[in-house]
Short mmCIF file of C-alpha atoms in Angstrom, two decimals:
data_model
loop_
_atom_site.label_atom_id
_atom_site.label_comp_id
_atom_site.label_asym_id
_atom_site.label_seq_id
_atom_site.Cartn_x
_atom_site.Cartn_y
_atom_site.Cartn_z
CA UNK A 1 194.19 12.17 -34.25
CA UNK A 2 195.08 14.59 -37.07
CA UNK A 3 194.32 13.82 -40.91
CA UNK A 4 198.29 14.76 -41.42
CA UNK A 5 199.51 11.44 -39.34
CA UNK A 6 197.24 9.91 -41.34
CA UNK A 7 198.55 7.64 -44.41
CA UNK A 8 195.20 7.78 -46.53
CA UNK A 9 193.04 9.12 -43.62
CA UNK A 10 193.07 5.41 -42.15
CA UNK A 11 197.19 4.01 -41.15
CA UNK A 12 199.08 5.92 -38.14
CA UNK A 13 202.21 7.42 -39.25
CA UNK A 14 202.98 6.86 -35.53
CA UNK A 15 202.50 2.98 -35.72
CA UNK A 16 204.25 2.53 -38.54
CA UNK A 17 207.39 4.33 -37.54
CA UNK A 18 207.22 1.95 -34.31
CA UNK A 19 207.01 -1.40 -36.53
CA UNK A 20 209.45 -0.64 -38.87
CA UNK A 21 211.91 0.51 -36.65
CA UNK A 22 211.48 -2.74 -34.42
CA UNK A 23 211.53 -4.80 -37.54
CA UNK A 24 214.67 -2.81 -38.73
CA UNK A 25 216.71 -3.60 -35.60
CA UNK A 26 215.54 -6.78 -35.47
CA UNK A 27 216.95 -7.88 -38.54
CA UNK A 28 220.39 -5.68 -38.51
CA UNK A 29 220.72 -8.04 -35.71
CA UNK A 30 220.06 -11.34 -37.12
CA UNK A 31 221.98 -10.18 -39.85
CA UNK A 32 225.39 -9.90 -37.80
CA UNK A 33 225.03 -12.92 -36.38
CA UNK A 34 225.01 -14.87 -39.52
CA UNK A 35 227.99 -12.71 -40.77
CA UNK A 36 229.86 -14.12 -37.15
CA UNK A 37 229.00 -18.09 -38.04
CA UNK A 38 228.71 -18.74 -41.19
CA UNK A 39 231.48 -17.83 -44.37
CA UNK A 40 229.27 -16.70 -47.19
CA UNK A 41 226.70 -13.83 -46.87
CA UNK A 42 223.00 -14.22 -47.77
CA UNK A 43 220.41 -12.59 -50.00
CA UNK A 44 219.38 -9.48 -48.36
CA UNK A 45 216.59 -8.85 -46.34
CA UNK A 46 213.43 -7.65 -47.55
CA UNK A 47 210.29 -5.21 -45.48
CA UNK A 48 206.97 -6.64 -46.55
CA UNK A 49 203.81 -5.34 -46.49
CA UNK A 50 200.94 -7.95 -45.89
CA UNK A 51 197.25 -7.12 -46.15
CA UNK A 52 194.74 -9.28 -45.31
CA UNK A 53 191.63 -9.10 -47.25
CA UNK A 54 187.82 -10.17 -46.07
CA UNK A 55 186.92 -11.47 -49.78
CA UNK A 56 188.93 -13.32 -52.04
CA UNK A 57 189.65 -11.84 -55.14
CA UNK A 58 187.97 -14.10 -57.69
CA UNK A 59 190.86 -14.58 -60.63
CA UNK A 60 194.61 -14.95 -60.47
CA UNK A 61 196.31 -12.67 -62.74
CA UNK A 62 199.81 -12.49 -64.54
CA UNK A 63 200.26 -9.66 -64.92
CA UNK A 64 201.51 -7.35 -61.50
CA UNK A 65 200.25 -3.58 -60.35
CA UNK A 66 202.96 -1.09 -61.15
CA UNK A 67 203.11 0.43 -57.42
CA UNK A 68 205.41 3.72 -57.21
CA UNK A 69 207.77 4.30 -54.34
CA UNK A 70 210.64 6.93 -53.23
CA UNK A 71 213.05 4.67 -53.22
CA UNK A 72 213.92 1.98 -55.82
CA UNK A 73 214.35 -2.04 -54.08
CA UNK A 74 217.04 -2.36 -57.59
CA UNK A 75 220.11 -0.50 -57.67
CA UNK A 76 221.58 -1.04 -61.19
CA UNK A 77 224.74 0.22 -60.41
CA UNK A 78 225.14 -3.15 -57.70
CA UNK A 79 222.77 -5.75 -59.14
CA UNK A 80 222.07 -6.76 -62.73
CA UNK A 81 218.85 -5.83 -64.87
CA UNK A 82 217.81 -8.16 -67.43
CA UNK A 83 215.71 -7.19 -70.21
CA UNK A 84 213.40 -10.81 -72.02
CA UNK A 85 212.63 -9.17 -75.61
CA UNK A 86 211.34 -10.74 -78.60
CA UNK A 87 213.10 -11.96 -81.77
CA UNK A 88 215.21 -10.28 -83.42
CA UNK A 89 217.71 -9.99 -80.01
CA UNK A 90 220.52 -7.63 -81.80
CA UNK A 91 217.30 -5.37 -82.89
CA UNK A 92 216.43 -4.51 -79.34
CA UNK A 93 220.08 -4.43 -78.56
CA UNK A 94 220.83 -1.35 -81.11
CA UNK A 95 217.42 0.12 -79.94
CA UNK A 96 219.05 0.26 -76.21
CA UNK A 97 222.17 1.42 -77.76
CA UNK A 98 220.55 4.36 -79.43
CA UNK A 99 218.24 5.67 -77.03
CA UNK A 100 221.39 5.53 -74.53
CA UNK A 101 220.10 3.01 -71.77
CA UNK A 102 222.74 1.88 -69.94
CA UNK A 103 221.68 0.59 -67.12
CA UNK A 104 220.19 -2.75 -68.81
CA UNK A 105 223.19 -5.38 -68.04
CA UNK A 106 221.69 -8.19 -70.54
CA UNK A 107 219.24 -8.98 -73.12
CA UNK A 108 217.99 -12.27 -73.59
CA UNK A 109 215.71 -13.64 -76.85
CA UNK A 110 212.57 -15.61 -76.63
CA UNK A 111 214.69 -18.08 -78.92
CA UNK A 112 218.11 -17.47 -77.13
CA UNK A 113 215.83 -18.51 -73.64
CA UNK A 114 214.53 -21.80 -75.19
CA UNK A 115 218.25 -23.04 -75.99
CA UNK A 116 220.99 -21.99 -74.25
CA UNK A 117 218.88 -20.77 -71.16
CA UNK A 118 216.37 -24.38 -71.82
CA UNK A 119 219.12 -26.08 -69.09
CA UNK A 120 218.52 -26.14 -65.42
CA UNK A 121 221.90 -24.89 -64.52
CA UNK A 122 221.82 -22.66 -67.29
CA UNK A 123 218.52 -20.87 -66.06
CA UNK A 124 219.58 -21.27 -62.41
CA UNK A 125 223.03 -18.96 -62.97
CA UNK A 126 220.67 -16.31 -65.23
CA UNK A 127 218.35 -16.19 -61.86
CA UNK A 128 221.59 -15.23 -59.73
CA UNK A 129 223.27 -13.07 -61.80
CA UNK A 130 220.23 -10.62 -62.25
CA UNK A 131 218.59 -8.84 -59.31
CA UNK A 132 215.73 -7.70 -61.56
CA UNK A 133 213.70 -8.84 -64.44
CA UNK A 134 211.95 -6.58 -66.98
CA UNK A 135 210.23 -8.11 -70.36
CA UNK A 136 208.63 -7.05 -72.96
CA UNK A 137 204.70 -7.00 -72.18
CA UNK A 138 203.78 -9.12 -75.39
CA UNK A 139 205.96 -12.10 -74.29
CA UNK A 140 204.55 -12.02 -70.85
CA UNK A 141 202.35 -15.41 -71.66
CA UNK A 142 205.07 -17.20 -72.67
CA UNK A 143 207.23 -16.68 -69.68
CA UNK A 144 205.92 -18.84 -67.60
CA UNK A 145 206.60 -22.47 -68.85
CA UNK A 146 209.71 -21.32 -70.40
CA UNK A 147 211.58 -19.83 -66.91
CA UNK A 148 209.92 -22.67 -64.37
CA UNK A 149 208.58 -22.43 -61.09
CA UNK A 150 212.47 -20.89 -59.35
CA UNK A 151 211.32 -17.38 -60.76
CA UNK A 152 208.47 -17.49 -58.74
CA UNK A 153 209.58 -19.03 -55.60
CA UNK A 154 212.39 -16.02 -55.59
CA UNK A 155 209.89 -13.10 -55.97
CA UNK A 156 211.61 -12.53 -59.16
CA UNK A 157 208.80 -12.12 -62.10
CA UNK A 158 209.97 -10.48 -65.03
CA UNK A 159 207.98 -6.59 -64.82
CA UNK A 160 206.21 -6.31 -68.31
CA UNK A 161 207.45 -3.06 -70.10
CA UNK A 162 206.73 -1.04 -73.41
CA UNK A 163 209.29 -0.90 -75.77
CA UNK A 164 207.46 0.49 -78.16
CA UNK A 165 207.40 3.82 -76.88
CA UNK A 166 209.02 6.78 -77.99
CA UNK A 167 210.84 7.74 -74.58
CA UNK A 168 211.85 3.87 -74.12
CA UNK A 169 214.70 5.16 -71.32
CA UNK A 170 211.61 6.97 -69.31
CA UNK A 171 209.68 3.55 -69.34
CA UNK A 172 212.75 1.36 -68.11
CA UNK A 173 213.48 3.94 -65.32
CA UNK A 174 209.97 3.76 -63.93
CA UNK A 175 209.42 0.23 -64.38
CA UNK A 176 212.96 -0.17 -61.96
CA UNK A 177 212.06 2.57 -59.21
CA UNK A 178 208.67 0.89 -58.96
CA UNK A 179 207.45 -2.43 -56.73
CA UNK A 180 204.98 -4.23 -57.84
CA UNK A 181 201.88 -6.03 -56.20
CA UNK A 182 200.67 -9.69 -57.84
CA UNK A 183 197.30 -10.67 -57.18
CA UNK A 184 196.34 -14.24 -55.92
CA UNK A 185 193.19 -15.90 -55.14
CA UNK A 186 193.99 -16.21 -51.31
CA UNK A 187 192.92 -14.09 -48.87
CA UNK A 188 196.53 -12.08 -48.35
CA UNK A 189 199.32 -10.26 -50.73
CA UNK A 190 202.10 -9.22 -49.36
CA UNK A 191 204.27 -6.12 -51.05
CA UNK A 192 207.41 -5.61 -51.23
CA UNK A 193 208.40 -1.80 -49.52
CA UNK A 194 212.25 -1.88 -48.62
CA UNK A 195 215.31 -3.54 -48.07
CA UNK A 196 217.59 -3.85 -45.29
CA UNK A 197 220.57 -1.89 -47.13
CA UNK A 198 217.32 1.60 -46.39
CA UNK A 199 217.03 3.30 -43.72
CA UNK A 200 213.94 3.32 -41.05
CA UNK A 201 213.03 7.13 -42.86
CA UNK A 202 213.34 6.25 -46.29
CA UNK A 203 211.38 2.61 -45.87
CA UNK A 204 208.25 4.24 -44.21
CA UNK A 205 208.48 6.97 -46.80
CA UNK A 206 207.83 4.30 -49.51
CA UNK A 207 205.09 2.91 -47.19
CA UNK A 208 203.15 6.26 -47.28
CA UNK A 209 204.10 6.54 -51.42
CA UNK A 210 203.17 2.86 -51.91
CA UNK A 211 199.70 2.71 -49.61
CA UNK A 212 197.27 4.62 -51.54
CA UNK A 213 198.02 2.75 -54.72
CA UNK A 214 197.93 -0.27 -53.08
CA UNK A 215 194.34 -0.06 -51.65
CA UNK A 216 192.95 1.70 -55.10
CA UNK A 217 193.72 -1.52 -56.82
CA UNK A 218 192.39 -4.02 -54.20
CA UNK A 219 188.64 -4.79 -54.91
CA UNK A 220 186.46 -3.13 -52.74
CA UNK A 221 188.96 -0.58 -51.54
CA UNK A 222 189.55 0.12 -47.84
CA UNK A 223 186.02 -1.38 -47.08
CA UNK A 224 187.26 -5.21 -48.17
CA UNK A 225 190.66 -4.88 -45.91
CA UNK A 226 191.02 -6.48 -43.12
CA UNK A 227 194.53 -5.44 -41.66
CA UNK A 228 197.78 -4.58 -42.22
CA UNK A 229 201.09 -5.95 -41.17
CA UNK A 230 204.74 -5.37 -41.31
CA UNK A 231 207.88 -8.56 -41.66
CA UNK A 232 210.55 -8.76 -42.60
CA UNK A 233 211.93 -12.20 -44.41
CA UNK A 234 212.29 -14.46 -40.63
CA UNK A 235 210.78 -12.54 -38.39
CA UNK A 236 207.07 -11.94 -36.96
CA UNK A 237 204.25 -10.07 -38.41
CA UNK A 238 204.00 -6.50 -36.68
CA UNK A 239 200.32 -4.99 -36.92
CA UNK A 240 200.15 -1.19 -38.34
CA UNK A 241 196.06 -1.29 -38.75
CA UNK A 242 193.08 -3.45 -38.48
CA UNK A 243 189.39 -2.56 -39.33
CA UNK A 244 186.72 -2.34 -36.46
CA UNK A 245 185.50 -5.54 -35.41
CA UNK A 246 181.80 -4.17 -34.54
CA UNK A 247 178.62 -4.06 -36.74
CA UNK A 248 179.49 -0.58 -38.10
CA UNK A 249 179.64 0.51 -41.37
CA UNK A 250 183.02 -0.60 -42.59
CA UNK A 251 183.41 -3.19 -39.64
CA UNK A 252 184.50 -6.79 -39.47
CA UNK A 253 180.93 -7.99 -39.25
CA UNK A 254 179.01 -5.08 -40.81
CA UNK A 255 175.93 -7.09 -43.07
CA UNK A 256 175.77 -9.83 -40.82
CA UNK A 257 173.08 -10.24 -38.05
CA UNK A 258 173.55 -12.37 -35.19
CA UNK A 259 170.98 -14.91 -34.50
CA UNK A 260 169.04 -14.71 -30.51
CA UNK A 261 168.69 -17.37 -28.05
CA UNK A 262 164.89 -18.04 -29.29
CA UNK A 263 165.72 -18.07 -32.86
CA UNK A 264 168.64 -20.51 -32.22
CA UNK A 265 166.31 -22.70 -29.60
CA UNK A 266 163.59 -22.59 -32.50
CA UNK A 267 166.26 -23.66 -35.29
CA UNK A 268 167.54 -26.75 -33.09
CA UNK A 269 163.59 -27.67 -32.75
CA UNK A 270 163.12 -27.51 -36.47
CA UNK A 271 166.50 -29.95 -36.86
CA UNK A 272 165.24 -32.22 -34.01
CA UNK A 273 162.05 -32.51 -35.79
CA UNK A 274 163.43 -33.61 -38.72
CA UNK A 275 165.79 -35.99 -37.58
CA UNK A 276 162.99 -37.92 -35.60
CA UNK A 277 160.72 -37.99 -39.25
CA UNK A 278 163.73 -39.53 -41.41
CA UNK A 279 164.66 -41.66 -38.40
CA UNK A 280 160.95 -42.66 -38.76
CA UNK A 281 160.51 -42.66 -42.21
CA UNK A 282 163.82 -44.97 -42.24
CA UNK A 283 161.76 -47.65 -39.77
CA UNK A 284 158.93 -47.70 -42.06
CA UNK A 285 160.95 -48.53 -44.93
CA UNK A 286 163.22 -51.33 -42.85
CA UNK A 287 160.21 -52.82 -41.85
CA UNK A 288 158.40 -53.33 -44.95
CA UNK A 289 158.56 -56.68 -46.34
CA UNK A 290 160.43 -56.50 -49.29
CA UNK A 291 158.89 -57.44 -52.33
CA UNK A 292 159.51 -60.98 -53.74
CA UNK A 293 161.31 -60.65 -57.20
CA UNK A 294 159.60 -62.84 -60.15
CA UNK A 295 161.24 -66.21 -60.45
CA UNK A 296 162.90 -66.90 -63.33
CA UNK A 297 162.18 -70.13 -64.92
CA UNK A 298 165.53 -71.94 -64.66
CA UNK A 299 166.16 -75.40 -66.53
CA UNK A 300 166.52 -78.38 -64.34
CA UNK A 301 169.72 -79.66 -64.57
CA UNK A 302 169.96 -83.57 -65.84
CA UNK A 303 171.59 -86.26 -64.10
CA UNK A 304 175.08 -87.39 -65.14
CA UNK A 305 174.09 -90.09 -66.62
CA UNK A 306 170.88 -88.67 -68.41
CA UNK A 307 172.86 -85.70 -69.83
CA UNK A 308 176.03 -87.03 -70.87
CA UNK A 309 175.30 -91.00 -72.48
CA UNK A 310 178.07 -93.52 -71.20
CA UNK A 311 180.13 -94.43 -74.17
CA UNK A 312 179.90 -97.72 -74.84
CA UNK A 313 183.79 -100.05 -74.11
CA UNK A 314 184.89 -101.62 -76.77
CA UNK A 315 185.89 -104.93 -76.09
CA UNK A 316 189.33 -106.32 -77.36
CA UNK A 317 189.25 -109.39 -79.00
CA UNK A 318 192.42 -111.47 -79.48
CA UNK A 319 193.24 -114.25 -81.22
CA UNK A 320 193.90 -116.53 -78.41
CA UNK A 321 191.73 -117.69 -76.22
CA UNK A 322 190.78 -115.73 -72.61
CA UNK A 323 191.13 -117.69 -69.91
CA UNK A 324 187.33 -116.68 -68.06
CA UNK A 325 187.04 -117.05 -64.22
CA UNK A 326 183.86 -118.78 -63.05
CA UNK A 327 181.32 -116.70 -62.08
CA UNK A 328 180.91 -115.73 -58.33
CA UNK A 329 177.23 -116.42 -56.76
CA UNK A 330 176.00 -113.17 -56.02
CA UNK A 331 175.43 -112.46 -52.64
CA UNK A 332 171.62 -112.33 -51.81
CA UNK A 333 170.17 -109.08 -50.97
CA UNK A 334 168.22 -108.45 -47.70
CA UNK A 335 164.46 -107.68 -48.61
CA UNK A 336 164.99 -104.64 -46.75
CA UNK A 337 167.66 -102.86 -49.09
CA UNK A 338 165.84 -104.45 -52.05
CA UNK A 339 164.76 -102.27 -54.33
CA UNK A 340 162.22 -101.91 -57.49
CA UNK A 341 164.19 -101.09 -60.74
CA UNK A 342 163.12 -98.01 -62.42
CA UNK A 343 161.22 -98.09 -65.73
CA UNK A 344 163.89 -95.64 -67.67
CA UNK A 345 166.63 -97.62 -66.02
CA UNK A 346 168.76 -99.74 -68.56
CA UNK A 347 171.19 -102.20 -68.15
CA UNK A 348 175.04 -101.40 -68.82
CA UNK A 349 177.04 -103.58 -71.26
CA UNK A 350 179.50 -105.90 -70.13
CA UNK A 351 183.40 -104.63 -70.77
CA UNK A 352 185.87 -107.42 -71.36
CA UNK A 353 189.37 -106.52 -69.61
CA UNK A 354 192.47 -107.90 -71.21
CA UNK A 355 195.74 -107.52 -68.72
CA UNK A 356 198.51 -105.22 -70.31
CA UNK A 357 200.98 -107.89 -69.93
CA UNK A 358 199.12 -110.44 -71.99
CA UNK A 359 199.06 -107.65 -74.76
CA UNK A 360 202.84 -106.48 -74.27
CA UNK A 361 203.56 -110.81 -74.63
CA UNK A 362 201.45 -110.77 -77.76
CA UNK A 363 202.75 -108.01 -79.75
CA UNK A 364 206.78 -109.03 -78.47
CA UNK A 365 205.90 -112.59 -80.26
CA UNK A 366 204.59 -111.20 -83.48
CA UNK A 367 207.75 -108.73 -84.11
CA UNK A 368 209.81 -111.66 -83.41
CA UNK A 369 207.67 -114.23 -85.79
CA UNK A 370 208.05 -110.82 -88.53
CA UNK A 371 211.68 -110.30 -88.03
CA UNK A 372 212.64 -114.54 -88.55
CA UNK A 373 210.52 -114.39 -91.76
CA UNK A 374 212.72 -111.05 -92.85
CA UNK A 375 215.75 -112.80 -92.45
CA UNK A 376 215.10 -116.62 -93.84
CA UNK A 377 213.73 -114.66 -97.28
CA UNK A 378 217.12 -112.65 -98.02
CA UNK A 379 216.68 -109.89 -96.53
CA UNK A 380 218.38 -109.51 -93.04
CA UNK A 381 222.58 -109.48 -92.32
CA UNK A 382 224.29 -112.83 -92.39
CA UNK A 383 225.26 -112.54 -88.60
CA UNK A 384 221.16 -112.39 -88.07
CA UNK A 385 221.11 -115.32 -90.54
CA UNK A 386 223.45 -117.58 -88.45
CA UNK A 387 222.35 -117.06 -85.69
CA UNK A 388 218.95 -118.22 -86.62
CA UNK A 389 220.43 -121.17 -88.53
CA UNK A 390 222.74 -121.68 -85.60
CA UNK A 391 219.55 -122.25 -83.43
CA UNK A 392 217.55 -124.21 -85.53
CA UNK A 393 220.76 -126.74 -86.28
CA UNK A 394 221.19 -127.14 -82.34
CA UNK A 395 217.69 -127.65 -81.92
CA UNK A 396 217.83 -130.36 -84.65
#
């Protein structure tokens, strides 16, 4: 095959032409039936170039590669640009104003972004309006935690710019005829190379722009690629190039050696071997007695009645006298459930028990005795008085 239907001595012109022509019908197709079914038209379709890489690339970085192309993705004139500057806002503003930019729809402030745009709704309705998003390269850092995760889910990361330059309108008009390629830790980028809206000619002419500049800034060039593919936004990846799959220079498994029968035989003997000497070594050590631990002089616990002396009862003594019950004989013990007393043994005292009723009866004639001395002296109510009086003439 010639060099000239070549894209970068490596991609057929030929292939390509077939994918995105496929992908571009495809999709005009898909398209039209939506329009037939449902009322409101979606976001338009997008041609993405995927490449796979064989290492990963070791950081993730904010900042995107500038890739040029033929034909811009943005058109101004039909979708909004929005330009994130620092503070002042109405300082950038006259700067646009005098260098004659105007294709920049809006310009937002770091500070107008963290209040009126701080809002869900608020942010949501500035990701709609704007097709595009450029910002000033020193607030790039920033941009992140202030504009949320929706920015990156749409493929819509403000393009850091230079506003510092002299030909500021030169900048702005590169920076929109440009796509741009972010770099990941994973294993695959994809690109965005056309829209829907371009034609089949004009979509692989931004392929062959966009290519070379792609695969300069992937580490390890064409040698780390692994293949490239063409989609569009629901359909199927379409294959344009892969590398050779042999143990060539540049191939899939160039720098690694496959291993023979014998060496693998060998390496399974080695791991047999020593499986069987930890499954021995793990025998030995199950069937070693284990080694008694040094006991630990405990304190023998007391008995109850050693630890913790009974208290001795106090015994109630009243005024009149207890009636006492004779004493029972006690029943004589077999000589074979005698036994011999212990030395430390000691006898228990005696408790005398005094029935709560007798006690109740006690104290209820006392009060009463108290209460009739109370009133003879004076000091209880006159009906008290007679009827104590009243008792004691009746009993006369």
């Amino acid at each position: 095959m010639a060099k000239s239907e070549l894209i970068d001595s490596h991609v057929s012109v030929k292939q390509c032409k077939l994918a995105i022509d496929a992908l571009h019908t495809h999709a005009l197709k898909k398209q039209k039936e939506k329009e037939e079914t449902e009322l409101l038209t979606g976001k338009e379709q997008n041609i993405w170039l995927q490449v796979a890489v064989k290492k990963m690339h070791p950081e993730k970085k904010i900042k995107p590669i500038r890739v040029p192309i033929k034909h811009p993705l943005v058109d101004p004139r039909t979708s909004g640009v929005c330009l994130i500057t620092k503070d002042p806002q109405r300082l950038y503003k006259d700067l646009l104003e005098a260098h004659g930019i105007k294709f920049i729809s809006r310009v937002v402030g770091i500070t107008k972004l963290k209040g009126k745009f701080k809002p869900f709704e608020a942010r949501r309705m500035l990701l709609k309006e704007n097709g595009l998003f450029l910002a000033d390269e020193r607030v790039i850092p920033l941009l992140p935690g202030l504009l949320g995760r929706k920015w990156f889910d749409a493929k819509k990361q403000p393009i850091p710019v230079c506003l510092t330059r002299k030909d500021l309108k030169a900048e702005l008009e590169r920076a929109i005829e440009s796509t741009y390629m972010h770099q990941n830790q994973g294993t695959c980028t994809s690109v965005k190379i056309g829209i829907l809206s371009h034609t089949p000619a004009q979509i692989l002419s931004n392929l062959k722009m966009a290519l070379p500049t792609i695969a300069k800034y992937i580490k390890g060039g064409w040698e780390n690629i692994q293949s490239l593919q063409l989609k569009s936004n629901f359909s199927a990846s379409l294959p344009i190039w892969t590398c050779d799959l042999g143990e060539d220079e540049g191939g899939r498994w160039d720098g690694l050696t496959a291993q023979s029968d014998q060496e693998n035989s060998d390496s399974s003997e080695e791991e047999e071997e020593n499986n069987g000497k930890t499954d021995i070594k793990e025998k030995q050590v199950s069937q070693e007695p284990e080694k008694a631990a040094p006991a630990k002089r405990t304190k023998r616990p007391l008995d109850d009645a050693a630890e913790k002396p009974k208290k001795k009862a106090k015994a109630v003594v009243s005024a009149e006298p207890i009636p006492t019950t004779p004493a029972l004989p006690a029943p004589s013990p077999s000589p074979k459930a005698t036994k011999t007393p212990s030395k430390k043994s000691k006898p228990e005292p005696v408790a005398v028990s005094v029935s709560q009723a007798e006690l109740k009866q006690k104290r209820s004639s006392e009060s009463g005795e108290k209460k009739k001395a109370k009133v003879l002296k004076g000091k209880g109510s006159k009906s008290a008085k007679e009827k104590i009086l009243g008792k004691k003439s009746s009993q006369a």
